[in-house]
């Protein structure tokens, strides 16, 4: 078992190549003093490592690594394949990606590469081999990050001839015969039949419209291409550096690559966490989304994970975000630990004076003098270090699984139905309901084993296969509580509408309903009556109404408006030893609360405790030991109460139940307490 990552808990992303050598030692000593144990290096410095074709120069890196080593700091090396150098692009402009409008993108940013291009892959293999051979025996190097944030900036690139050929081969492998392929894509529509796989195009911009089946395969192909591009590098590093760990820095719910697939051959998954958002597009205090990112990353391998980039200051490229308040940066880092991070690496060590990211602030400001951020994070590493070794490897032991499927996400991004309907947001809406109740959640793949979960929530199960349907039947049969929603069972795996039954198709029998008609709520919400609270008038159906006929289920809520007033909107069905809820709309907050109250009771799910808004309660468990975290993510004092609070030992923090702004409490106990 590779365990070169053990014992590393705090780190920073460092770019020695941006600073004069005379400065390096000051940096290393400041890092050491701050509690930094590990540094990521090199993930964009291709030119520094190979300034001319085949002429490798690792001398500067050796020097930086040795210096860090003298301060007892270990190193992760990034393969710099997200930034091919100018000499390479000039020599082989065909490695630049082609966008959907057929334009070749230029040099000058990053990710300007076509990942299928055989020539580009050759250069990548040569460089990664040279790196792996050179660093395999260096005792300070403990692990690797492959490339950087796969899928970031790749959009749906690349549409070049090389990618076209790879796509054709991928299709041929998947479908075998052109006949099967034509049927799967429904090419009879608009005369899109192909006589051979060689006739298939990459989906460049059309005059009008797209084939949803083609687009789904294209998105899956792009994901597989990235996984393959990563694997080439992994194979090389495994061969020369068998003791080193390998990871990749993922981006939460970004969807260009299926992270479950991407993480399979990694030692652990990593995530880049920026609560301050990018270009200020996200709200500043987005605790719930940040928590979901972390739970998602943990779910990729069902394992603790690393944060490879944790916000260390104000974010911004040309436009900037708010500056984190005193205490906020450490609270954000602690949130990661509370959700299963074993190591937090801060991005970046020092604010850069050159290039695109001059305003993406580091732990140190431009001046390089330790300021308030340094002092704050230093205090945090000192406070948490004693507990991090013990915590390492522990997991939250969730009893609720939310199904997340990249294929469903792709299908909805191709046909969102309603202009504001978004698969990820829909999943996050259900997540939010559990988050606010302090109920730990895993995100599960639809191919995962559900038997550990008492409650499985599977929003928008739009593409349906026999295997998946069987799985849901079996889960309920065995006593699980299952929540299904609108637009379930609509299409087959090829993104083609099924027509053998009314919706939700084969799942009708499981839900005890039939959706006989539906309505896309473009301009108005529809009022709903929650049967147990008939008078209140605070429940709404939004974006979509499934018009439901009961076939054995019970109606929990009915529409109050439109021609379908009085027909069911939310239903509950007993199936086998379990219960199946069906929500035929995007429920308003109160409606969702009402359904989830009922589902949680039916599943016997217990919350960790009660808390004020902005406080997070979470837990990790290992070998019979339990840690409960109470974290105040706000700048105001706030309270909480965990079950049987007096019994628990407070391992970190002040007064039980009362949190100062951005304060963290950690309780420790034995399982069963
Ligand atoms: C991340 C990326 C880093 C840096 C940072 C700030 O997405 O991995 O390399 O670019 O954002 O923009
Ligand atoms: Zn390409």
PDB file of N, CA and C in Angstrom, residues 416-501:
ATOM      1  N   UNK A 416     -32.469  21.335 -21.333  1.00  0.00           N
ATOM      2  CA  UNK A 416     -32.861  21.689 -19.960  1.00  0.00           C
ATOM      3  C   UNK A 416     -34.374  21.744 -19.713  1.00  0.00           C
ATOM      4  N   UNK A 417     -35.170  21.595 -20.720  1.00  0.00           N
ATOM      5  CA  UNK A 417     -36.639  21.685 -20.597  1.00  0.00           C
ATOM      6  C   UNK A 417     -37.078  23.122 -20.335  1.00  0.00           C
ATOM      7  N   UNK A 418     -36.814  23.553 -19.088  1.00  0.00           N
ATOM      8  CA  UNK A 418     -37.172  24.911 -18.657  1.00  0.00           C
ATOM      9  C   UNK A 418     -35.877  25.726 -18.673  1.00  0.00           C
ATOM     10  N   UNK A 419     -35.957  27.000 -19.102  1.00  0.00           N
ATOM     11  CA  UNK A 419     -34.705  27.769 -19.199  1.00  0.00           C
ATOM     12  C   UNK A 419     -33.917  27.824 -17.891  1.00  0.00           C
ATOM     13  N   UNK A 420     -34.604  27.689 -16.755  1.00  0.00           N
ATOM     14  CA  UNK A 420     -33.895  27.784 -15.476  1.00  0.00           C
ATOM     15  C   UNK A 420     -33.700  26.432 -14.805  1.00  0.00           C
ATOM     16  N   UNK A 421     -33.988  25.373 -15.514  1.00  0.00           N
ATOM     17  CA  UNK A 421     -33.827  24.062 -14.883  1.00  0.00           C
ATOM     18  C   UNK A 421     -32.409  23.570 -15.116  1.00  0.00           C
ATOM     19  N   UNK A 422     -31.807  23.128 -14.046  1.00  0.00           N
ATOM     20  CA  UNK A 422     -30.403  22.741 -14.121  1.00  0.00           C
ATOM     21  C   UNK A 422     -30.219  21.528 -13.215  1.00  0.00           C
ATOM     22  N   UNK A 423     -29.631  20.491 -13.766  1.00  0.00           N
ATOM     23  CA  UNK A 423     -29.514  19.228 -13.030  1.00  0.00           C
ATOM     24  C   UNK A 423     -28.725  19.398 -11.724  1.00  0.00           C
ATOM     25  N   UNK A 424     -27.573  20.064 -11.822  1.00  0.00           N
ATOM     26  CA  UNK A 424     -26.737  20.202 -10.624  1.00  0.00           C
ATOM     27  C   UNK A 424     -27.497  20.992  -9.549  1.00  0.00           C
ATOM     28  N   UNK A 425     -28.160  22.065  -9.962  1.00  0.00           N
ATOM     29  CA  UNK A 425     -28.908  22.847  -8.969  1.00  0.00           C
ATOM     30  C   UNK A 425     -30.022  22.036  -8.331  1.00  0.00           C
ATOM     31  N   UNK A 426     -30.624  21.181  -9.139  1.00  0.00           N
ATOM     32  CA  UNK A 426     -31.697  20.329  -8.631  1.00  0.00           C
ATOM     33  C   UNK A 426     -31.137  19.369  -7.567  1.00  0.00           C
ATOM     34  N   UNK A 427     -30.005  18.767  -7.887  1.00  0.00           N
ATOM     35  CA  UNK A 427     -29.354  17.870  -6.925  1.00  0.00           C
ATOM     36  C   UNK A 427     -28.993  18.658  -5.662  1.00  0.00           C
ATOM     37  N   UNK A 428     -28.468  19.865  -5.866  1.00  0.00           N
ATOM     38  CA  UNK A 428     -28.051  20.676  -4.718  1.00  0.00           C
ATOM     39  C   UNK A 428     -29.244  21.135  -3.877  1.00  0.00           C
ATOM     40  N   UNK A 429     -30.384  21.298  -4.517  1.00  0.00           N
ATOM     41  CA  UNK A 429     -31.577  21.686  -3.760  1.00  0.00           C
ATOM     42  C   UNK A 429     -31.924  20.594  -2.734  1.00  0.00           C
ATOM     43  N   UNK A 430     -31.857  19.340  -3.160  1.00  0.00           N
ATOM     44  CA  UNK A 430     -32.138  18.244  -2.223  1.00  0.00           C
ATOM     45  C   UNK A 430     -31.036  18.158  -1.169  1.00  0.00           C
ATOM     46  N   UNK A 431     -29.821  18.367  -1.617  1.00  0.00           N
ATOM     47  CA  UNK A 431     -28.689  18.363  -0.675  1.00  0.00           C
ATOM     48  C   UNK A 431     -28.919  19.423   0.417  1.00  0.00           C
ATOM     49  N   UNK A 432     -29.330  20.602  -0.021  1.00  0.00           N
ATOM     50  CA  UNK A 432     -29.515  21.725   0.902  1.00  0.00           C
ATOM     51  C   UNK A 432     -30.503  21.405   2.007  1.00  0.00           C
ATOM     52  N   UNK A 433     -31.519  20.643   1.687  1.00  0.00           N
ATOM     53  CA  UNK A 433     -32.525  20.267   2.674  1.00  0.00           C
ATOM     54  C   UNK A 433     -31.909  19.425   3.782  1.00  0.00           C
ATOM     55  N   UNK A 434     -30.973  18.554   3.426  1.00  0.00           N
ATOM     56  CA  UNK A 434     -30.320  17.710   4.437  1.00  0.00           C
ATOM     57  C   UNK A 434     -29.237  18.492   5.162  1.00  0.00           C
ATOM     58  N   UNK A 435     -28.572  19.361   4.405  1.00  0.00           N
ATOM     59  CA  UNK A 435     -27.513  20.194   4.984  1.00  0.00           C
ATOM     60  C   UNK A 435     -28.080  21.032   6.119  1.00  0.00           C
ATOM     61  N   UNK A 436     -29.225  21.639   5.878  1.00  0.00           N
ATOM     62  CA  UNK A 436     -29.735  22.527   6.908  1.00  0.00           C
ATOM     63  C   UNK A 436     -30.229  21.742   8.129  1.00  0.00           C
ATOM     64  N   UNK A 437     -30.503  20.449   7.947  1.00  0.00           N
ATOM     65  CA  UNK A 437     -30.894  19.601   9.080  1.00  0.00           C
ATOM     66  C   UNK A 437     -29.698  18.920   9.742  1.00  0.00           C
ATOM     67  N   UNK A 438     -28.493  19.224   9.276  1.00  0.00           N
ATOM     68  CA  UNK A 438     -27.277  18.581   9.805  1.00  0.00           C
ATOM     69  C   UNK A 438     -27.348  17.065   9.687  1.00  0.00           C
ATOM     70  N   UNK A 439     -27.714  16.610   8.513  1.00  0.00           N
ATOM     71  CA  UNK A 439     -27.720  15.175   8.221  1.00  0.00           C
ATOM     72  C   UNK A 439     -26.618  14.908   7.192  1.00  0.00           C
ATOM     73  N   UNK A 440     -25.630  14.091   7.530  1.00  0.00           N
ATOM     74  CA  UNK A 440     -24.526  13.832   6.596  1.00  0.00           C
ATOM     75  C   UNK A 440     -24.987  13.087   5.339  1.00  0.00           C
ATOM     76  N   UNK A 441     -24.397  13.459   4.223  1.00  0.00           N
ATOM     77  CA  UNK A 441     -24.830  12.950   2.926  1.00  0.00           C
ATOM     78  C   UNK A 441     -23.619  12.500   2.101  1.00  0.00           C
ATOM     79  N   UNK A 442     -23.794  11.416   1.356  1.00  0.00           N
ATOM     80  CA  UNK A 442     -22.825  11.055   0.304  1.00  0.00           C
ATOM     81  C   UNK A 442     -23.497  11.277  -1.044  1.00  0.00           C
ATOM     82  N   UNK A 443     -22.693  11.594  -2.040  1.00  0.00           N
ATOM     83  CA  UNK A 443     -23.202  11.559  -3.411  1.00  0.00           C
ATOM     84  C   UNK A 443     -22.827  10.199  -3.977  1.00  0.00           C
ATOM     85  N   UNK A 444     -23.796   9.507  -4.551  1.00  0.00           N
ATOM     86  CA  UNK A 444     -23.493   8.159  -5.034  1.00  0.00           C
ATOM     87  C   UNK A 444     -23.712   8.086  -6.540  1.00  0.00           C
ATOM     88  N   UNK A 445     -22.979   7.177  -7.147  1.00  0.00           N
ATOM     89  CA  UNK A 445     -23.207   6.905  -8.569  1.00  0.00           C
ATOM     90  C   UNK A 445     -24.397   5.969  -8.665  1.00  0.00           C
ATOM     91  N   UNK A 446     -25.065   5.986  -9.795  1.00  0.00           N
ATOM     92  CA  UNK A 446     -26.214   5.080  -9.881  1.00  0.00           C
ATOM     93  C   UNK A 446     -25.781   3.616 -10.004  1.00  0.00           C
ATOM     94  N   UNK A 447     -24.494   3.383 -10.170  1.00  0.00           N
ATOM     95  CA  UNK A 447     -24.001   1.999 -10.204  1.00  0.00           C
ATOM     96  C   UNK A 447     -23.502   1.542  -8.826  1.00  0.00           C
ATOM     97  N   UNK A 448     -23.498   2.449  -7.848  1.00  0.00           N
ATOM     98  CA  UNK A 448     -22.998   2.093  -6.510  1.00  0.00           C
ATOM     99  C   UNK A 448     -23.963   1.178  -5.775  1.00  0.00           C
ATOM    100  N   UNK A 449     -23.437   0.578  -4.734  1.00  0.00           N
ATOM    101  CA  UNK A 449     -24.256  -0.227  -3.834  1.00  0.00           C
ATOM    102  C   UNK A 449     -25.005   0.728  -2.897  1.00  0.00           C
ATOM    103  N   UNK A 450     -26.333   0.618  -2.884  1.00  0.00           N
ATOM    104  CA  UNK A 450     -27.133   1.537  -2.049  1.00  0.00           C
ATOM    105  C   UNK A 450     -27.386   0.978  -0.643  1.00  0.00           C
ATOM    106  N   UNK A 451     -26.930  -0.259  -0.380  1.00  0.00           N
ATOM    107  CA  UNK A 451     -27.464  -0.937   0.806  1.00  0.00           C
ATOM    108  C   UNK A 451     -27.069  -0.270   2.126  1.00  0.00           C
ATOM    109  N   UNK A 452     -26.031   0.567   2.110  1.00  0.00           N
ATOM    110  CA  UNK A 452     -25.647   1.272   3.330  1.00  0.00           C
ATOM    111  C   UNK A 452     -26.549   2.449   3.660  1.00  0.00           C
ATOM    112  N   UNK A 453     -27.366   2.839   2.713  1.00  0.00           N
ATOM    113  CA  UNK A 453     -28.158   4.058   2.882  1.00  0.00           C
ATOM    114  C   UNK A 453     -29.599   3.735   3.232  1.00  0.00           C
ATOM    115  N   UNK A 454     -30.095   4.452   4.214  1.00  0.00           N
ATOM    116  CA  UNK A 454     -31.509   4.269   4.566  1.00  0.00           C
ATOM    117  C   UNK A 454     -32.396   5.112   3.672  1.00  0.00           C
ATOM    118  N   UNK A 455     -31.816   6.187   3.171  1.00  0.00           N
ATOM    119  CA  UNK A 455     -32.578   7.081   2.299  1.00  0.00           C
ATOM    120  C   UNK A 455     -31.746   7.343   1.052  1.00  0.00           C
ATOM    121  N   UNK A 456     -32.346   7.105  -0.107  1.00  0.00           N
ATOM    122  CA  UNK A 456     -31.674   7.432  -1.364  1.00  0.00           C
ATOM    123  C   UNK A 456     -32.541   8.437  -2.107  1.00  0.00           C
ATOM    124  N   UNK A 457     -31.936   9.566  -2.459  1.00  0.00           N
ATOM    125  CA  UNK A 457     -32.663  10.590  -3.201  1.00  0.00           C
ATOM    126  C   UNK A 457     -32.086  10.602  -4.611  1.00  0.00           C
ATOM    127  N   UNK A 458     -32.930  10.394  -5.582  1.00  0.00           N
ATOM    128  CA  UNK A 458     -32.448  10.279  -6.963  1.00  0.00           C
ATOM    129  C   UNK A 458     -33.223  11.252  -7.848  1.00  0.00           C
ATOM    130  N   UNK A 459     -32.781  12.517  -7.886  1.00  0.00           N
ATOM    131  CA  UNK A 459     -33.511  13.516  -8.676  1.00  0.00           C
ATOM    132  C   UNK A 459     -33.336  13.285 -10.179  1.00  0.00           C
ATOM    133  N   UNK A 460     -34.364  13.592 -10.922  1.00  0.00           N
ATOM    134  CA  UNK A 460     -34.291  13.652 -12.392  1.00  0.00           C
ATOM    135  C   UNK A 460     -33.647  12.404 -13.016  1.00  0.00           C
ATOM    136  N   UNK A 461     -34.227  11.265 -12.756  1.00  0.00           N
ATOM    137  CA  UNK A 461     -33.688  10.025 -13.342  1.00  0.00           C
ATOM    138  C   UNK A 461     -34.254   9.855 -14.745  1.00  0.00           C
ATOM    139  N   UNK A 462     -33.769  10.722 -15.590  1.00  0.00           N
ATOM    140  CA  UNK A 462     -34.323  10.986 -16.922  1.00  0.00           C
ATOM    141  C   UNK A 462     -33.988   9.861 -17.900  1.00  0.00           C
ATOM    142  N   UNK A 463     -32.691   9.502 -17.932  1.00  0.00           N
ATOM    143  CA  UNK A 463     -32.259   8.385 -18.770  1.00  0.00           C
ATOM    144  C   UNK A 463     -32.399   7.123 -17.926  1.00  0.00           C
ATOM    145  N   UNK A 464     -33.131   6.164 -18.427  1.00  0.00           N
ATOM    146  CA  UNK A 464     -33.386   4.979 -17.609  1.00  0.00           C
ATOM    147  C   UNK A 464     -33.008   3.717 -18.362  1.00  0.00           C
ATOM    148  N   UNK A 465     -32.387   2.796 -17.639  1.00  0.00           N
ATOM    149  CA  UNK A 465     -32.090   1.487 -18.222  1.00  0.00           C
ATOM    150  C   UNK A 465     -32.765   0.432 -17.367  1.00  0.00           C
ATOM    151  N   UNK A 466     -32.833  -0.748 -17.880  1.00  0.00           N
ATOM    152  CA  UNK A 466     -33.460  -1.838 -17.130  1.00  0.00           C
ATOM    153  C   UNK A 466     -32.679  -2.078 -15.840  1.00  0.00           C
ATOM    154  N   UNK A 467     -31.362  -2.077 -15.948  1.00  0.00           N
ATOM    155  CA  UNK A 467     -30.529  -2.354 -14.755  1.00  0.00           C
ATOM    156  C   UNK A 467     -30.793  -1.317 -13.657  1.00  0.00           C
ATOM    157  N   UNK A 468     -30.862  -0.061 -14.066  1.00  0.00           N
ATOM    158  CA  UNK A 468     -31.049   0.991 -13.072  1.00  0.00           C
ATOM    159  C   UNK A 468     -32.436   0.862 -12.439  1.00  0.00           C
ATOM    160  N   UNK A 469     -33.432   0.617 -13.263  1.00  0.00           N
ATOM    161  CA  UNK A 469     -34.792   0.458 -12.732  1.00  0.00           C
ATOM    162  C   UNK A 469     -34.819  -0.716 -11.748  1.00  0.00           C
ATOM    163  N   UNK A 470     -34.200  -1.824 -12.143  1.00  0.00           N
ATOM    164  CA  UNK A 470     -34.168  -2.999 -11.251  1.00  0.00           C
ATOM    165  C   UNK A 470     -33.545  -2.645  -9.908  1.00  0.00           C
ATOM    166  N   UNK A 471     -32.529  -1.806  -9.985  1.00  0.00           N
ATOM    167  CA  UNK A 471     -31.829  -1.428  -8.766  1.00  0.00           C
ATOM    168  C   UNK A 471     -32.745  -0.655  -7.809  1.00  0.00           C
ATOM    169  N   UNK A 472     -33.512   0.256  -8.381  1.00  0.00           N
ATOM    170  CA  UNK A 472     -34.432   1.022  -7.542  1.00  0.00           C
ATOM    171  C   UNK A 472     -35.522   0.113  -6.967  1.00  0.00           C
ATOM    172  N   UNK A 473     -36.021  -0.795  -7.780  1.00  0.00           N
ATOM    173  CA  UNK A 473     -37.016  -1.747  -7.270  1.00  0.00           C
ATOM    174  C   UNK A 473     -36.428  -2.541  -6.103  1.00  0.00           C
ATOM    175  N   UNK A 474     -35.216  -3.054  -6.307  1.00  0.00           N
ATOM    176  CA  UNK A 474     -34.598  -3.905  -5.283  1.00  0.00           C
ATOM    177  C   UNK A 474     -34.335  -3.117  -4.000  1.00  0.00           C
ATOM    178  N   UNK A 475     -33.951  -1.856  -4.166  1.00  0.00           N
ATOM    179  CA  UNK A 475     -33.644  -1.034  -2.996  1.00  0.00           C
ATOM    180  C   UNK A 475     -34.899  -0.836  -2.132  1.00  0.00           C
ATOM    181  N   UNK A 476     -36.007  -0.504  -2.775  1.00  0.00           N
ATOM    182  CA  UNK A 476     -37.249  -0.298  -2.030  1.00  0.00           C
ATOM    183  C   UNK A 476     -37.754  -1.633  -1.457  1.00  0.00           C
ATOM    184  N   UNK A 477     -37.700  -2.628  -2.276  1.00  0.00           N
ATOM    185  CA  UNK A 477     -38.129  -3.974  -1.857  1.00  0.00           C
ATOM    186  C   UNK A 477     -37.472  -4.360  -0.527  1.00  0.00           C
ATOM    187  N   UNK A 478     -36.170  -4.064  -0.421  1.00  0.00           N
ATOM    188  CA  UNK A 478     -35.399  -4.457   0.767  1.00  0.00           C
ATOM    189  C   UNK A 478     -35.597  -3.501   1.944  1.00  0.00           C
ATOM    190  N   UNK A 479     -36.450  -2.494   1.778  1.00  0.00           N
ATOM    191  CA  UNK A 479     -36.757  -1.636   2.924  1.00  0.00           C
ATOM    192  C   UNK A 479     -36.216  -0.221   2.835  1.00  0.00           C
ATOM    193  N   UNK A 480     -35.597   0.138   1.717  1.00  0.00           N
ATOM    194  CA  UNK A 480     -35.057   1.492   1.579  1.00  0.00           C
ATOM    195  C   UNK A 480     -36.151   2.524   1.345  1.00  0.00           C
ATOM    196  N   UNK A 481     -35.854   3.753   1.739  1.00  0.00           N
ATOM    197  CA  UNK A 481     -36.751   4.863   1.406  1.00  0.00           C
ATOM    198  C   UNK A 481     -36.142   5.578   0.209  1.00  0.00           C
ATOM    199  N   UNK A 482     -36.942   5.697  -0.843  1.00  0.00           N
ATOM    200  CA  UNK A 482     -36.442   6.223  -2.106  1.00  0.00           C
ATOM    201  C   UNK A 482     -37.240   7.459  -2.496  1.00  0.00           C
ATOM    202  N   UNK A 483     -36.533   8.515  -2.905  1.00  0.00           N
ATOM    203  CA  UNK A 483     -37.220   9.705  -3.410  1.00  0.00           C
ATOM    204  C   UNK A 483     -36.892   9.840  -4.896  1.00  0.00           C
ATOM    205  N   UNK A 484     -37.912   9.786  -5.728  1.00  0.00           N
ATOM    206  CA  UNK A 484     -37.751  10.016  -7.169  1.00  0.00           C
ATOM    207  C   UNK A 484     -38.497  11.295  -7.531  1.00  0.00           C
ATOM    208  N   UNK A 485     -38.158  11.858  -8.661  1.00  0.00           N
ATOM    209  CA  UNK A 485     -38.777  13.140  -9.004  1.00  0.00           C
ATOM    210  C   UNK A 485     -39.262  13.168 -10.451  1.00  0.00           C
ATOM    211  N   UNK A 486     -39.827  14.304 -10.803  1.00  0.00           N
ATOM    212  CA  UNK A 486     -40.241  14.603 -12.179  1.00  0.00           C
ATOM    213  C   UNK A 486     -39.176  14.205 -13.194  1.00  0.00           C
ATOM    214  N   UNK A 487     -39.588  14.011 -14.408  1.00  0.00           N
ATOM    215  CA  UNK A 487     -38.721  13.670 -15.534  1.00  0.00           C
ATOM    216  C   UNK A 487     -37.885  12.420 -15.254  1.00  0.00           C
ATOM    217  N   UNK A 488     -38.538  11.444 -14.702  1.00  0.00           N
ATOM    218  CA  UNK A 488     -37.865  10.168 -14.463  1.00  0.00           C
ATOM    219  C   UNK A 488     -38.393   9.135 -15.443  1.00  0.00           C
ATOM    220  N   UNK A 489     -37.475   8.322 -15.961  1.00  0.00           N
ATOM    221  CA  UNK A 489     -37.867   7.243 -16.873  1.00  0.00           C
ATOM    222  C   UNK A 489     -38.312   7.721 -18.238  1.00  0.00           C
ATOM    223  N   UNK A 490     -37.855   8.904 -18.632  1.00  0.00           N
ATOM    224  CA  UNK A 490     -38.335   9.496 -19.884  1.00  0.00           C
ATOM    225  C   UNK A 490     -37.629   8.901 -21.108  1.00  0.00           C
ATOM    226  N   UNK A 491     -36.301   8.696 -20.979  1.00  0.00           N
ATOM    227  CA  UNK A 491     -35.518   8.333 -22.160  1.00  0.00           C
ATOM    228  C   UNK A 491     -34.708   7.067 -21.924  1.00  0.00           C
ATOM    229  N   UNK A 492     -34.240   6.495 -23.007  1.00  0.00           N
ATOM    230  CA  UNK A 492     -33.354   5.340 -22.870  1.00  0.00           C
ATOM    231  C   UNK A 492     -31.915   5.838 -22.737  1.00  0.00           C
ATOM    232  N   UNK A 493     -30.984   4.921 -22.677  1.00  0.00           N
ATOM    233  CA  UNK A 493     -29.587   5.317 -22.431  1.00  0.00           C
ATOM    234  C   UNK A 493     -28.987   6.124 -23.572  1.00  0.00           C
ATOM    235  N   UNK A 494     -29.629   6.067 -24.751  1.00  0.00           N
ATOM    236  CA  UNK A 494     -29.104   6.821 -25.896  1.00  0.00           C
ATOM    237  C   UNK A 494     -29.758   8.189 -26.038  1.00  0.00           C
ATOM    238  N   UNK A 495     -30.528   8.576 -25.045  1.00  0.00           N
ATOM    239  CA  UNK A 495     -31.179   9.884 -25.072  1.00  0.00           C
ATOM    240  C   UNK A 495     -32.335   9.920 -26.072  1.00  0.00           C
ATOM    241  N   UNK A 496     -32.991   8.789 -26.213  1.00  0.00           N
ATOM    242  CA  UNK A 496     -34.154   8.681 -27.098  1.00  0.00           C
ATOM    243  C   UNK A 496     -35.396   8.446 -26.234  1.00  0.00           C
ATOM    244  N   UNK A 497     -36.472   9.170 -26.544  1.00  0.00           N
ATOM    245  CA  UNK A 497     -37.682   9.050 -25.727  1.00  0.00           C
ATOM    246  C   UNK A 497     -38.244   7.636 -25.795  1.00  0.00           C
ATOM    247  N   UNK A 498     -38.604   7.104 -24.643  1.00  0.00           N
ATOM    248  CA  UNK A 498     -39.214   5.769 -24.616  1.00  0.00           C
ATOM    249  C   UNK A 498     -40.712   5.925 -24.815  1.00  0.00           C
ATOM    250  N   UNK A 499     -41.327   4.921 -25.435  1.00  0.00           N
ATOM    251  CA  UNK A 499     -42.732   5.104 -25.787  1.00  0.00           C
ATOM    252  C   UNK A 499     -43.594   3.894 -25.444  1.00  0.00           C
ATOM    253  N   UNK A 500     -43.033   2.940 -24.724  1.00  0.00           N
ATOM    254  CA  UNK A 500     -43.828   1.740 -24.458  1.00  0.00           C
ATOM    255  C   UNK A 500     -44.832   1.899 -23.328  1.00  0.00           C
ATOM    256  N   UNK A 501     -44.614   2.887 -22.445  1.00  0.00           N
ATOM    257  CA  UNK A 501     -45.539   3.079 -21.321  1.00  0.00           C
ATOM    258  C   UNK A 501     -45.666   4.556 -21.019  1.00  0.00           C
TER     259      UNK A 501
END
